[in-house]
XYZ file of C-alpha atoms in Angstrom:
698
model
C 1.282 -0.527 31.394
C 1.869 1.490 28.254
C 5.497 1.987 27.345
C 7.094 5.396 26.525
C 8.314 6.149 22.985
C 10.548 9.187 23.208
C 10.135 10.948 19.858
C 10.044 14.732 19.174
C 6.467 15.662 18.161
C 6.666 16.881 14.497
C 3.471 18.745 13.814
C -0.223 18.970 14.251
C -2.245 15.763 13.652
C -4.568 16.300 10.618
C -8.378 15.394 10.637
C -8.907 12.831 7.849
C -12.411 11.439 7.436
C -13.178 7.914 6.190
C -15.143 7.535 3.008
C -15.866 3.861 3.079
C -17.527 1.808 5.836
C -14.420 -0.230 6.728
C -11.535 2.239 6.198
C -11.329 3.839 9.678
C -8.141 2.017 10.258
C -6.574 3.430 6.989
C -7.862 6.970 7.994
C -6.249 6.719 11.466
C -2.950 5.518 9.866
C -3.085 8.382 7.373
C -3.532 10.862 10.335
C -0.474 9.564 12.274
C 1.574 9.681 9.065
C 0.475 13.235 8.531
C 1.418 14.052 11.942
C 5.054 13.188 11.115
C 4.705 15.148 7.782
C 4.173 12.213 5.595
C 0.950 13.277 3.966
C -1.033 10.576 2.104
C -4.728 10.356 1.350
C -6.924 7.546 2.346
C -7.739 6.747 -1.266
C -4.002 6.333 -1.891
C -3.676 4.020 0.993
C -6.763 2.215 -0.214
C -4.968 1.604 -3.628
C -1.798 0.448 -2.006
C -3.488 -1.811 0.517
C -6.287 -4.320 0.115
C -8.831 -3.965 2.823
C -11.654 -6.353 3.534
C -14.983 -4.832 2.517
C -16.732 -6.516 5.398
C -14.175 -6.778 8.211
C -11.822 -3.776 7.716
C -8.340 -4.045 9.340
C -7.189 -5.318 12.566
C -4.636 -3.598 14.917
C -2.068 -6.081 13.820
C -2.564 -5.466 10.132
C -2.344 -1.635 10.861
C 1.042 -2.273 12.422
C 2.183 -4.254 9.366
C 0.910 -1.396 7.083
C 2.851 1.132 9.255
C 6.035 -0.801 8.955
C 5.742 -0.683 5.188
C 5.692 3.142 5.630
C 8.993 2.855 7.703
C 7.345 3.311 11.055
C 8.021 1.035 14.154
C 5.487 0.540 16.872
C 3.617 -1.952 18.932
C 0.116 -2.912 20.162
C -0.295 -2.237 23.852
C -2.970 -3.058 26.311
C -3.960 -1.039 29.341
C -6.381 1.521 30.736
C -7.009 4.860 29.170
C -5.586 6.714 32.092
C -2.169 5.219 31.411
C -2.020 6.802 27.956
C -0.623 10.063 29.560
C 2.775 8.198 29.756
C 2.738 7.644 26.035
C 3.795 9.585 23.051
C 0.651 11.043 21.313
C -0.914 10.563 18.692
C -1.960 6.986 19.319
C -4.458 4.823 17.321
C -6.943 3.523 19.797
C -9.493 0.661 19.559
C -12.918 2.310 20.183
C -16.368 0.884 20.926
C -15.064 -2.604 20.029
C -15.511 -2.045 16.255
C -13.753 1.212 15.397
C -10.454 3.097 15.309
C -9.853 6.649 16.385
C -6.734 8.826 16.902
C -6.144 10.067 20.509
C -4.391 13.423 20.136
C -4.731 14.898 23.731
C -5.459 13.531 27.110
C -5.433 15.190 30.606
C -7.063 14.475 33.867
C -10.442 15.621 32.869
C -10.829 14.890 29.195
C -9.688 13.030 26.080
C -9.656 14.543 22.661
C -9.818 12.251 19.636
C -9.729 12.617 15.845
C -12.561 10.256 14.781
C -12.550 9.282 11.100
C -16.417 8.995 11.121
C -17.235 12.245 12.829
C -14.237 14.446 13.062
C -12.819 16.086 16.208
C -14.431 14.896 19.443
C -13.771 15.785 23.125
C -14.946 13.286 25.833
C -14.951 13.557 29.589
C -12.582 10.997 30.916
C -15.376 8.804 32.270
C -17.017 8.720 28.892
C -13.800 7.835 27.229
C -13.194 5.043 29.629
C -16.490 3.398 28.504
C -15.696 3.823 24.842
C -12.102 2.734 24.964
C -11.629 -0.988 24.175
C -8.245 -1.460 25.901
C -5.839 -1.399 22.995
C -3.684 1.216 21.332
C -1.184 1.261 18.539
C 1.813 3.356 19.331
C 3.927 4.433 16.220
C 7.021 6.415 15.589
C 9.217 7.033 12.465
C 12.276 4.807 11.833
C 15.560 6.305 10.405
C 14.290 5.414 6.943
C 11.124 7.226 7.265
C 10.526 9.819 4.591
C 8.443 13.100 4.759
C 6.031 13.542 1.911
C 4.098 16.413 0.682
C 0.351 16.314 0.011
C -0.636 15.337 -3.568
C -3.655 14.132 -5.506
C -5.676 16.803 -3.753
C -8.700 18.462 -5.291
C -8.348 22.105 -5.338
C -11.002 24.945 -6.132
C -8.947 25.693 -9.137
C -9.078 22.278 -10.536
C -12.781 22.099 -9.820
C -13.379 25.519 -11.545
C -11.986 24.003 -14.821
C -15.084 22.093 -15.021
C -17.038 25.210 -15.576
C -15.632 26.300 -19.078
C -16.978 29.804 -19.459
C -16.341 30.867 -15.786
C -13.392 33.090 -16.451
C -15.270 35.305 -19.025
C -18.158 35.754 -16.542
C -15.793 36.494 -13.716
C -14.146 39.163 -15.956
C -17.495 40.809 -16.649
C -18.276 40.716 -12.956
C -15.056 42.379 -12.091
C -15.693 45.154 -14.611
C -19.142 45.792 -12.963
C -17.290 45.823 -9.513
C -14.854 48.413 -10.726
C -17.844 50.608 -12.021
C -19.580 50.274 -8.640
C -16.269 51.090 -6.944
C -15.827 54.307 -8.728
C -19.478 55.439 -7.913
C -19.004 54.334 -4.242
C -15.821 56.238 -3.806
C -17.321 59.511 -5.192
C -20.299 59.446 -2.702
C -18.603 60.689 0.437
C -17.353 63.841 -1.080
C -20.822 64.875 -1.561
C -21.489 65.539 2.113
C -18.007 67.210 2.382
C -18.504 69.529 -0.405
C -22.002 70.417 0.826
C -20.890 71.280 4.418
C -17.369 72.775 3.804
C -18.128 74.636 0.535
C -21.926 75.238 -0.005
C -23.056 75.800 3.574
C -19.920 77.861 4.578
C -20.587 80.258 1.681
C -24.486 80.107 2.012
C -24.561 79.122 -1.668
C -27.873 77.673 -2.466
C -27.110 77.257 -6.214
C -24.039 75.100 -5.371
C -26.197 72.895 -3.194
C -28.635 72.324 -6.038
C -25.802 71.715 -8.481
C -23.930 69.238 -6.230
C -27.231 67.431 -5.450
C -28.008 67.013 -9.259
C -24.643 65.864 -9.988
C -24.435 63.317 -7.086
C -28.053 62.126 -7.749
C -26.755 60.925 -11.227
C -23.831 59.207 -9.389
C -26.121 57.501 -6.955
C -28.349 56.310 -9.737
C -25.386 54.750 -11.608
C -24.263 53.254 -8.258
C -27.752 51.574 -7.787
C -27.764 50.352 -11.466
C -24.280 48.991 -11.097
C -25.119 47.114 -7.815
C -28.409 45.728 -9.349
C -26.520 44.390 -12.360
C -23.819 42.900 -10.156
C -26.308 41.014 -8.120
C -28.080 39.713 -11.099
C -24.710 38.442 -12.600
C -23.741 36.890 -9.337
C -27.024 34.832 -9.183
C -26.493 33.795 -12.720
C -22.863 32.818 -12.187
C -23.652 30.912 -8.883
C -26.372 28.811 -10.646
C -24.392 28.249 -13.914
C -21.395 27.102 -11.914
C -23.430 24.764 -9.759
C -25.018 23.420 -12.871
C -21.686 22.833 -14.553
C -20.058 21.245 -11.567
C -23.069 18.963 -10.889
C -23.313 17.900 -14.400
C -19.626 17.013 -14.585
C -19.470 15.127 -11.381
C -22.790 13.346 -11.901
C -21.400 12.247 -15.375
C -18.296 10.910 -13.664
C -20.212 9.285 -10.754
C -22.562 7.296 -13.121
C -19.383 5.755 -14.672
C -17.604 4.967 -11.470
C -17.168 1.258 -10.474
C -20.074 -0.239 -8.519
C -17.541 -1.097 -5.653
C -17.373 2.673 -4.852
C -21.018 2.780 -4.094
C -21.240 -0.631 -2.265
C -18.502 0.480 0.250
C -19.996 3.781 1.150
C -22.989 4.974 3.302
C -26.237 5.484 1.374
C -26.132 9.406 1.992
C -22.759 9.829 0.199
C -24.425 11.163 -2.941
C -26.450 13.667 -0.937
C -23.293 14.763 0.885
C -21.427 15.216 -2.423
C -24.288 17.296 -3.841
C -24.315 19.538 -0.853
C -20.524 19.869 -1.073
C -20.734 20.842 -4.739
C -23.294 23.472 -3.889
C -20.871 24.977 -1.394
C -17.905 24.925 -3.771
C -19.981 26.460 -6.605
C -21.017 29.203 -4.218
C -17.438 30.214 -3.781
C -16.061 29.376 -7.295
C -18.653 31.525 -8.991
C -17.596 34.764 -7.370
C -15.529 34.162 -4.317
C -12.243 35.165 -5.716
C -13.645 38.157 -7.570
C -15.304 39.210 -4.288
C -12.022 38.972 -2.471
C -10.304 40.970 -5.132
C -12.966 43.518 -5.358
C -13.302 43.961 -1.582
C -9.406 44.238 -1.257
C -9.503 46.875 -3.856
C -12.166 48.831 -1.907
C -10.239 48.394 1.236
C -6.976 49.656 -0.260
C -8.465 52.582 -2.080
C -10.621 53.671 0.948
C -7.446 53.451 3.127
C -5.533 55.621 0.740
C -8.341 58.239 0.955
C -8.302 57.888 4.768
C -4.608 58.437 4.917
C -4.912 61.526 2.774
C -7.569 62.923 5.347
C -5.462 62.023 8.495
C -2.711 59.581 9.061
C -3.121 59.216 12.750
C -6.823 58.461 12.664
C -6.247 56.151 9.870
C -3.724 54.141 11.774
C -6.045 53.781 14.661
C -8.673 52.295 12.361
C -5.989 49.938 10.890
C -4.891 48.729 14.331
C -8.440 47.848 15.519
C -9.288 46.135 12.068
C -6.014 44.034 12.737
C -7.706 42.972 16.066
C -10.731 42.076 14.059
C -8.771 39.833 11.617
C -7.077 38.064 14.510
C -10.473 37.173 15.978
C -11.716 35.998 12.562
C -8.819 33.666 11.715
C -8.887 32.066 15.170
C -12.153 30.660 13.932
C -10.813 28.980 10.682
C -10.081 25.507 12.202
C -13.302 25.114 14.271
C -15.427 26.581 11.569
C -14.009 24.228 8.993
C -14.801 21.263 11.065
C -18.205 22.515 11.944
C -19.242 23.040 8.133
C -18.016 19.579 7.211
C -19.653 18.021 10.110
C -22.902 19.758 9.323
C -22.909 18.667 5.762
C -22.103 15.043 6.899
C -24.966 14.968 9.504
C -27.482 16.503 7.291
C -26.800 14.039 4.526
C -27.044 11.201 6.939
C -30.426 12.408 8.281
C -31.740 12.995 4.726
C -30.552 9.548 3.699
C -32.435 8.067 6.721
C -35.605 9.830 5.622
C -35.268 8.281 2.087
C -34.512 4.900 3.463
C -37.463 5.143 5.770
C -39.828 5.823 2.855
C -38.397 3.024 0.900
C -38.674 0.442 3.707
C -42.050 1.634 5.259
C -43.783 -1.730 4.405
C -40.930 -3.685 6.109
C -41.121 -1.336 9.096
C -44.842 -1.902 9.620
C -44.644 -5.649 8.977
C -42.122 -6.041 11.636
C -43.659 -3.570 14.092
C -40.559 -1.466 13.943
C -42.008 1.948 13.928
C -40.955 3.025 17.507
C -37.481 1.594 16.997
C -37.133 3.549 13.721
C -38.433 6.701 15.219
C -35.778 6.392 17.937
C -33.044 5.949 15.263
C -34.357 8.968 13.293
C -34.771 11.030 16.340
C -31.113 10.470 17.263
C -29.989 11.336 13.761
C -32.079 14.362 13.724
C -30.798 15.666 16.935
C -27.172 15.158 15.704
C -28.215 16.934 12.380
C -29.516 19.872 14.411
C -26.612 19.841 16.804
C -24.213 20.169 13.796
C -26.099 23.173 12.406
C -26.189 24.841 15.837
C -22.440 24.210 16.429
C -21.703 26.055 13.080
C -24.155 28.989 13.865
C -22.891 29.335 17.483
C -19.314 29.764 16.193
C -20.467 32.647 13.690
C -22.592 34.161 16.546
C -19.653 34.291 18.937
C -17.523 35.870 16.183
C -20.228 38.398 15.250
C -20.471 39.477 18.911
C -16.707 39.847 19.168
C -16.587 41.594 15.749
C -19.237 43.953 16.669
C -17.490 44.899 19.818
C -14.290 45.690 18.020
C -16.008 47.669 15.240
C -18.193 49.640 17.726
C -15.101 50.307 19.741
C -13.325 51.574 16.601
C -16.370 53.700 15.683
C -16.349 55.387 19.112
C -12.587 55.975 19.167
C -12.592 57.429 15.608
C -15.490 59.828 16.263
C -13.881 60.897 19.564
C -10.476 61.361 18.099
C -11.989 63.146 15.055
C -13.910 65.459 17.218
C -10.772 66.414 19.026
C -9.016 67.040 15.724
C -11.790 69.302 14.620
C -11.366 71.239 17.979
C -7.714 71.637 17.363
C -8.447 72.890 13.885
C -6.656 69.974 12.223
C -9.871 68.726 10.400
C -13.144 70.122 9.251
C -16.565 68.707 10.105
C -17.116 67.785 6.323
C -13.838 66.030 6.278
C -14.853 63.902 9.382
C -18.060 62.961 7.591
C -16.132 61.925 4.589
C -13.456 60.170 6.572
C -16.235 58.120 8.422
C -17.788 57.209 4.976
C -14.508 55.942 3.729
C -13.882 54.126 7.017
C -17.171 52.309 6.712
C -16.210 51.213 3.166
C -12.923 50.059 4.466
C -14.476 48.141 7.446
C -17.120 46.562 5.364
C -14.582 45.572 2.757
C -12.355 43.934 5.437
C -15.309 42.102 6.937
C -16.243 40.740 3.449
C -12.565 39.770 2.749
C -12.387 37.942 6.182
C -15.743 36.131 5.508
C -14.733 34.907 2.098
C -11.325 33.635 3.258
C -13.141 31.836 6.053
C -15.667 30.344 3.525
C -12.803 29.271 1.384
C -10.939 27.450 4.212
C -14.197 25.782 5.271
C -14.296 24.055 1.875
C -11.553 21.700 2.777
C -13.917 18.886 3.777
C -16.398 19.289 0.865
C -13.428 19.295 -1.541
C -12.090 16.137 0.020
C -15.500 14.441 -0.283
C -15.834 15.445 -3.969
C -12.218 14.444 -4.649
C -12.784 11.034 -3.278
C -15.244 10.508 -6.109
C -13.256 12.242 -8.865
C -10.141 10.316 -8.036
C -11.889 7.062 -7.948
C -11.079 4.941 -11.014
C -13.951 4.887 -13.598
C -15.215 1.669 -15.224
C -14.057 2.611 -18.510
C -10.399 3.318 -17.311
C -10.108 -0.435 -16.933
C -11.266 -1.376 -20.352
C -9.983 -0.922 -23.997
C -11.721 0.438 -27.124
C -12.132 -2.708 -29.182
C -15.869 -2.877 -30.266
C -17.693 -6.276 -29.487
C -19.538 -7.530 -32.506
C -22.203 -10.234 -32.897
C -22.241 -13.283 -32.602
C -20.927 -13.221 -29.017
C -18.797 -16.074 -27.696
C -17.657 -16.308 -23.982
C -14.553 -18.095 -22.941
C -13.293 -18.580 -19.318
C -9.671 -19.540 -19.180
C -8.682 -20.524 -15.497
C -10.498 -17.389 -14.154
C -10.339 -16.664 -10.312
C -11.723 -13.821 -8.450
C -11.376 -12.440 -4.925
C -12.735 -9.376 -3.248
C -10.040 -7.295 -1.465
C -8.838 -8.807 1.655
C -11.018 -11.857 1.305
C -10.635 -15.468 0.253
C -11.226 -16.183 -3.473
C -14.969 -16.134 -4.474
C -14.283 -18.025 -7.739
C -11.519 -20.427 -8.350
C -10.085 -21.683 -11.719
C -13.274 -21.271 -13.913
C -13.170 -22.780 -17.286
C -16.304 -22.499 -19.455
C -17.213 -21.660 -23.003
C -20.545 -20.175 -24.191
C -21.597 -19.464 -27.817
C -24.447 -17.272 -28.911
C -27.668 -19.450 -29.092
C -26.369 -21.874 -26.381
C -27.750 -22.192 -22.895
C -26.108 -22.882 -19.592
C -27.718 -23.395 -16.227
C -25.644 -22.918 -13.107
C -26.929 -24.385 -9.780
C -25.426 -23.628 -6.442
C -26.100 -22.648 -2.818
C -26.275 -18.881 -1.832
C -22.731 -17.378 -1.634
C -21.152 -19.956 -3.813
C -20.146 -17.346 -6.394
C -22.974 -17.555 -9.098
C -23.778 -13.873 -9.101
C -20.173 -12.921 -9.112
C -19.642 -15.007 -12.190
C -22.474 -13.124 -13.982
C -20.933 -9.716 -13.043
C -17.579 -10.817 -14.384
C -19.300 -11.386 -17.736
C -20.999 -8.056 -17.727
C -17.810 -6.246 -16.856
C -18.924 -5.097 -13.409
C -16.103 -7.026 -11.906
C -12.629 -8.036 -13.325
C -11.013 -11.221 -12.585
C -8.112 -11.505 -10.060
C -6.277 -14.037 -12.342
C -6.906 -15.934 -15.579
C -8.559 -14.419 -18.712
C -12.131 -14.024 -19.691
C -12.404 -13.533 -23.465
C -15.326 -12.074 -25.560
C -14.995 -13.269 -29.195
C -11.421 -14.347 -28.432
C -10.599 -10.698 -27.139
C -9.637 -10.283 -23.459
C -12.549 -8.595 -21.841
C -10.151 -5.724 -20.590
C -9.462 -4.736 -24.272
C -13.197 -4.538 -25.096
C -15.323 -1.263 -25.158
C -17.450 -1.436 -22.179
C -20.431 0.312 -23.745
C -20.556 -2.039 -26.853
C -20.028 -5.105 -24.465
C -23.169 -4.125 -22.479
C -25.159 -3.381 -25.594
C -24.815 -7.048 -26.453
C -24.989 -8.505 -22.932
C -27.677 -7.955 -20.345
C -27.969 -9.167 -16.839
C -31.115 -9.342 -14.851
C -31.104 -9.677 -10.969
C -33.939 -10.939 -8.916
C -33.797 -7.604 -6.893
C -33.436 -5.131 -9.828
C -35.565 -1.997 -9.519
C -37.572 0.240 -11.742
C -37.042 4.073 -11.733
C -39.304 7.014 -11.432
C -41.005 7.590 -14.788
C -43.649 5.790 -16.876
C -43.596 2.101 -17.561
C -42.739 2.884 -21.303
C -39.731 4.926 -20.248
C -38.449 2.264 -17.791
C -38.648 -0.603 -20.376
C -37.172 1.571 -23.115
C -34.299 2.463 -20.685
C -35.446 6.195 -20.931
C -34.535 6.355 -24.626
C -35.233 9.829 -25.954
C -37.224 8.171 -28.875
C -38.688 4.821 -27.621
C -40.020 2.306 -29.905
C -43.417 1.446 -28.501
C -43.917 -1.696 -30.608
C -40.631 -3.006 -29.335
C -41.520 -2.193 -25.852
C -44.809 -4.123 -26.308
C -43.028 -7.103 -27.857
C -40.555 -7.141 -24.941
C -43.478 -7.222 -22.544
C -45.126 -10.036 -24.411
C -41.894 -12.091 -24.213
C -41.773 -11.418 -20.486
C -45.491 -12.379 -20.125
C -46.342 -8.967 -18.530
C -48.179 -7.237 -21.407
C -51.591 -8.217 -20.169
C -50.740 -6.859 -16.797
C -49.844 -3.412 -18.220
C -52.854 -3.552 -20.565
C -55.191 -3.645 -17.522
C -53.943 -0.367 -16.032
C -55.941 2.787 -16.782
C -52.965 4.504 -18.474
C -51.366 1.541 -19.845
C -47.576 1.963 -20.643
C -47.867 5.683 -19.580
C -48.657 4.635 -16.094
C -46.019 6.384 -13.808
C -43.767 4.369 -11.533
C -43.074 6.025 -8.214
C -40.499 4.826 -5.585
C -42.117 2.182 -3.262
C -45.266 1.674 -5.437
C -47.230 -1.290 -4.584
C -49.681 -1.882 -7.400
C -47.301 -4.478 -8.868
C -46.518 -7.753 -7.220
C -42.992 -9.058 -6.980
C -43.469 -11.406 -9.883
C -44.783 -8.647 -12.148
C -41.995 -6.307 -11.165
C -39.486 -9.114 -11.953
C -41.258 -9.460 -15.445
C -40.942 -5.755 -16.170
C -37.358 -5.825 -15.313
C -36.882 -8.731 -17.789
C -38.763 -6.797 -20.418
C -36.377 -3.949 -19.999
C -33.425 -6.324 -20.688
C -35.217 -7.781 -23.729
C -35.997 -4.350 -25.202
C -32.359 -3.880 -26.260
C -32.474 -7.204 -27.979
C -29.234 -8.603 -26.446
C -27.237 -11.410 -27.830
C -26.459 -12.879 -24.355
C -28.946 -12.722 -21.547
C -27.695 -13.437 -17.964
C -30.594 -14.395 -15.529
C -29.949 -14.328 -11.958
C -32.917 -16.137 -10.292
C -35.288 -14.914 -12.953
C -38.095 -17.118 -11.888
C -37.700 -16.634 -8.102
C -41.045 -14.711 -7.744
C -42.978 -16.572 -10.506
C -45.487 -19.326 -10.281
C -44.544 -22.542 -12.167
C -46.856 -22.016 -15.078
C -45.711 -18.368 -15.837
C -42.112 -19.363 -15.290
C -42.448 -22.122 -18.009
C -44.138 -19.560 -20.398
C -41.363 -16.970 -19.797
C -38.595 -19.506 -20.129
C -40.067 -20.976 -23.313
C -40.275 -17.443 -24.734
C -36.559 -16.668 -23.891
C -35.409 -20.038 -25.505
C -37.257 -19.167 -28.684
C -35.100 -16.136 -29.316
C -31.999 -17.950 -30.275
C -29.703 -15.886 -27.966
C -27.187 -17.059 -25.498
C -28.665 -17.789 -22.057
C -27.099 -18.193 -18.651
C -29.572 -19.012 -15.894
C -28.339 -18.974 -12.276
C -30.859 -20.641 -9.891
C -31.298 -22.630 -6.717
C -34.204 -24.520 -8.381
C -33.031 -26.476 -11.532
C -36.286 -28.308 -11.566
C -38.275 -25.051 -12.381
C -35.791 -23.687 -14.901
C -34.953 -27.044 -16.613
C -32.078 -27.266 -18.882
C -31.835 -27.403 -22.743
C -28.112 -26.939 -22.709
C -25.323 -27.535 -20.236
C -25.841 -27.927 -16.540
C -23.113 -26.633 -14.201
C -22.825 -26.906 -10.433
C -21.100 -24.082 -8.477
C -19.572 -25.134 -5.072
C -17.287 -22.969 -2.983
C -16.258 -20.888 -6.005
C -15.538 -23.957 -8.322
C -17.626 -24.621 -11.329
C -18.047 -28.206 -12.753
C -20.255 -29.518 -15.480
C -22.915 -31.981 -14.371
C -24.811 -34.705 -16.064
C -28.507 -33.930 -16.653
């Protein structure tokens, strides 16, 4: 039976989404901390706590982490129906491999905050099937401290990445003011015609007023047209600026950030950026402009009649209450829609990439079922958002139509009482329409702004992630290159050491062959040399300089790594081998292909080096692809070449030719292989076993 913690509920439990595959536990802990007003992001917890990249956290580990935050608690076992006697929120073990936060439970349903999919409400019978029998019950200790949110990406900080945004917004505001002046002058046309010209039977005044206001209307149309053109320009420029800035940072983010996230994360960030750019470009200006229209129109309405103006204000207040009741649900619906759309599009790309594997394993039907489920979730997310807006539109239309009926009815009564003329009522209704439209626009923009919380969190997860260069210095690596491992060890977060006490020296022109079973740490060793990973202890020196002090770009200019599963990108063969250099050296490309024994393969193609490479192309064999990848590494003329199973897909004759060509270059070579007989060894031979490197006799 669950025990009872008596603690006064502090606030609303926030919804915090996980960004990495295995951080659902951290996200749940962040939600419970936020419930008690200690606000912390998942990325902050991730930096404070090492979480296994393959196993995540256990319930016991979450309890330990919570105690570090001055919270006490216990892991309890029981049935979900017994939770009603416990203090919510609770961290619950879900589906046998996931954590969620239970925030509400009654006799019919259970509401959870799911780090993977947001707010979810289940029928009690559904929840009983998903619940795995354990909950973590937490409460603050006397030492617990409240904490305000920090390290949060805001629209203002994101807008700083579009440098000329303010000047364009200022120009847009000037156009808005010009449009406002012409708009406010329009209602007086009908009033003057009806109350002055018609009452006097003055046809000349009708013609004069028509001519004057025709000019006003022309300027109004021109102003609105220029305003729309500028809004289109600003929206696209803002998106371009934000996309460039974020893409630049993303390409310099550590590889671990990509490995620990779902494949659709880049698509989700791109969609989030588009939503943010839409608001940043003209959202604030539109709110200011619409507010100005509303205030000015209200002043004119009050001048015509205070009573009828107060009636309009009262009903528009009801409209705003309806609108702001949507903020929370709409915010979650927008974020969920972006997430589900990105997941579905990611599946489409993944399916195209793996179509041969699907057919070879007769998996078409199973894959279709997976995609069908994802598509239905994607459509359901879109429908949920659209249904919310539809409900609001119906309620809003009801309020606005009721307001129109009451205003016309009350205005007619005032005319009958002699307190208002027909022309004044026409003018008032025009100003009321401006006021109502402006208030609707303000409410919509504020709703859009609040709906950007999820997209901003997603973009912020990337921008607050440490870049590769932040862990390195500025010292330039020069030739010749010399490597020196001094008692180097490495472990992935939350896992046992992959490499232990590595000691090795390699000078330019020397060769080392490392033999070992899969998973023994060979590839990890190469990634340490190329700067993709940093050692947990010990020192790796490049030319006697600790690698952390080296400039990363110059390091990789001298050191190239070739994996067996490296890929080529969309573009010509020439572009791929020249690393998409803006001015490729074709002779050098051909020379690199000769060294990789692939030049004759390219020469047989109808378009030679201009042949376009497309994702999933099949006109190259695995061995030919591997040699093209090797040619790409050789194009930059590295001083040290790291080869991870470089002969895995080559026949013995071709492999021997490629190896002989590499050894003739006089550069440093490190070969990682399962098959030392194929590679041979003209330098030192090492054996890697359980993360330990030892030199072997040849």
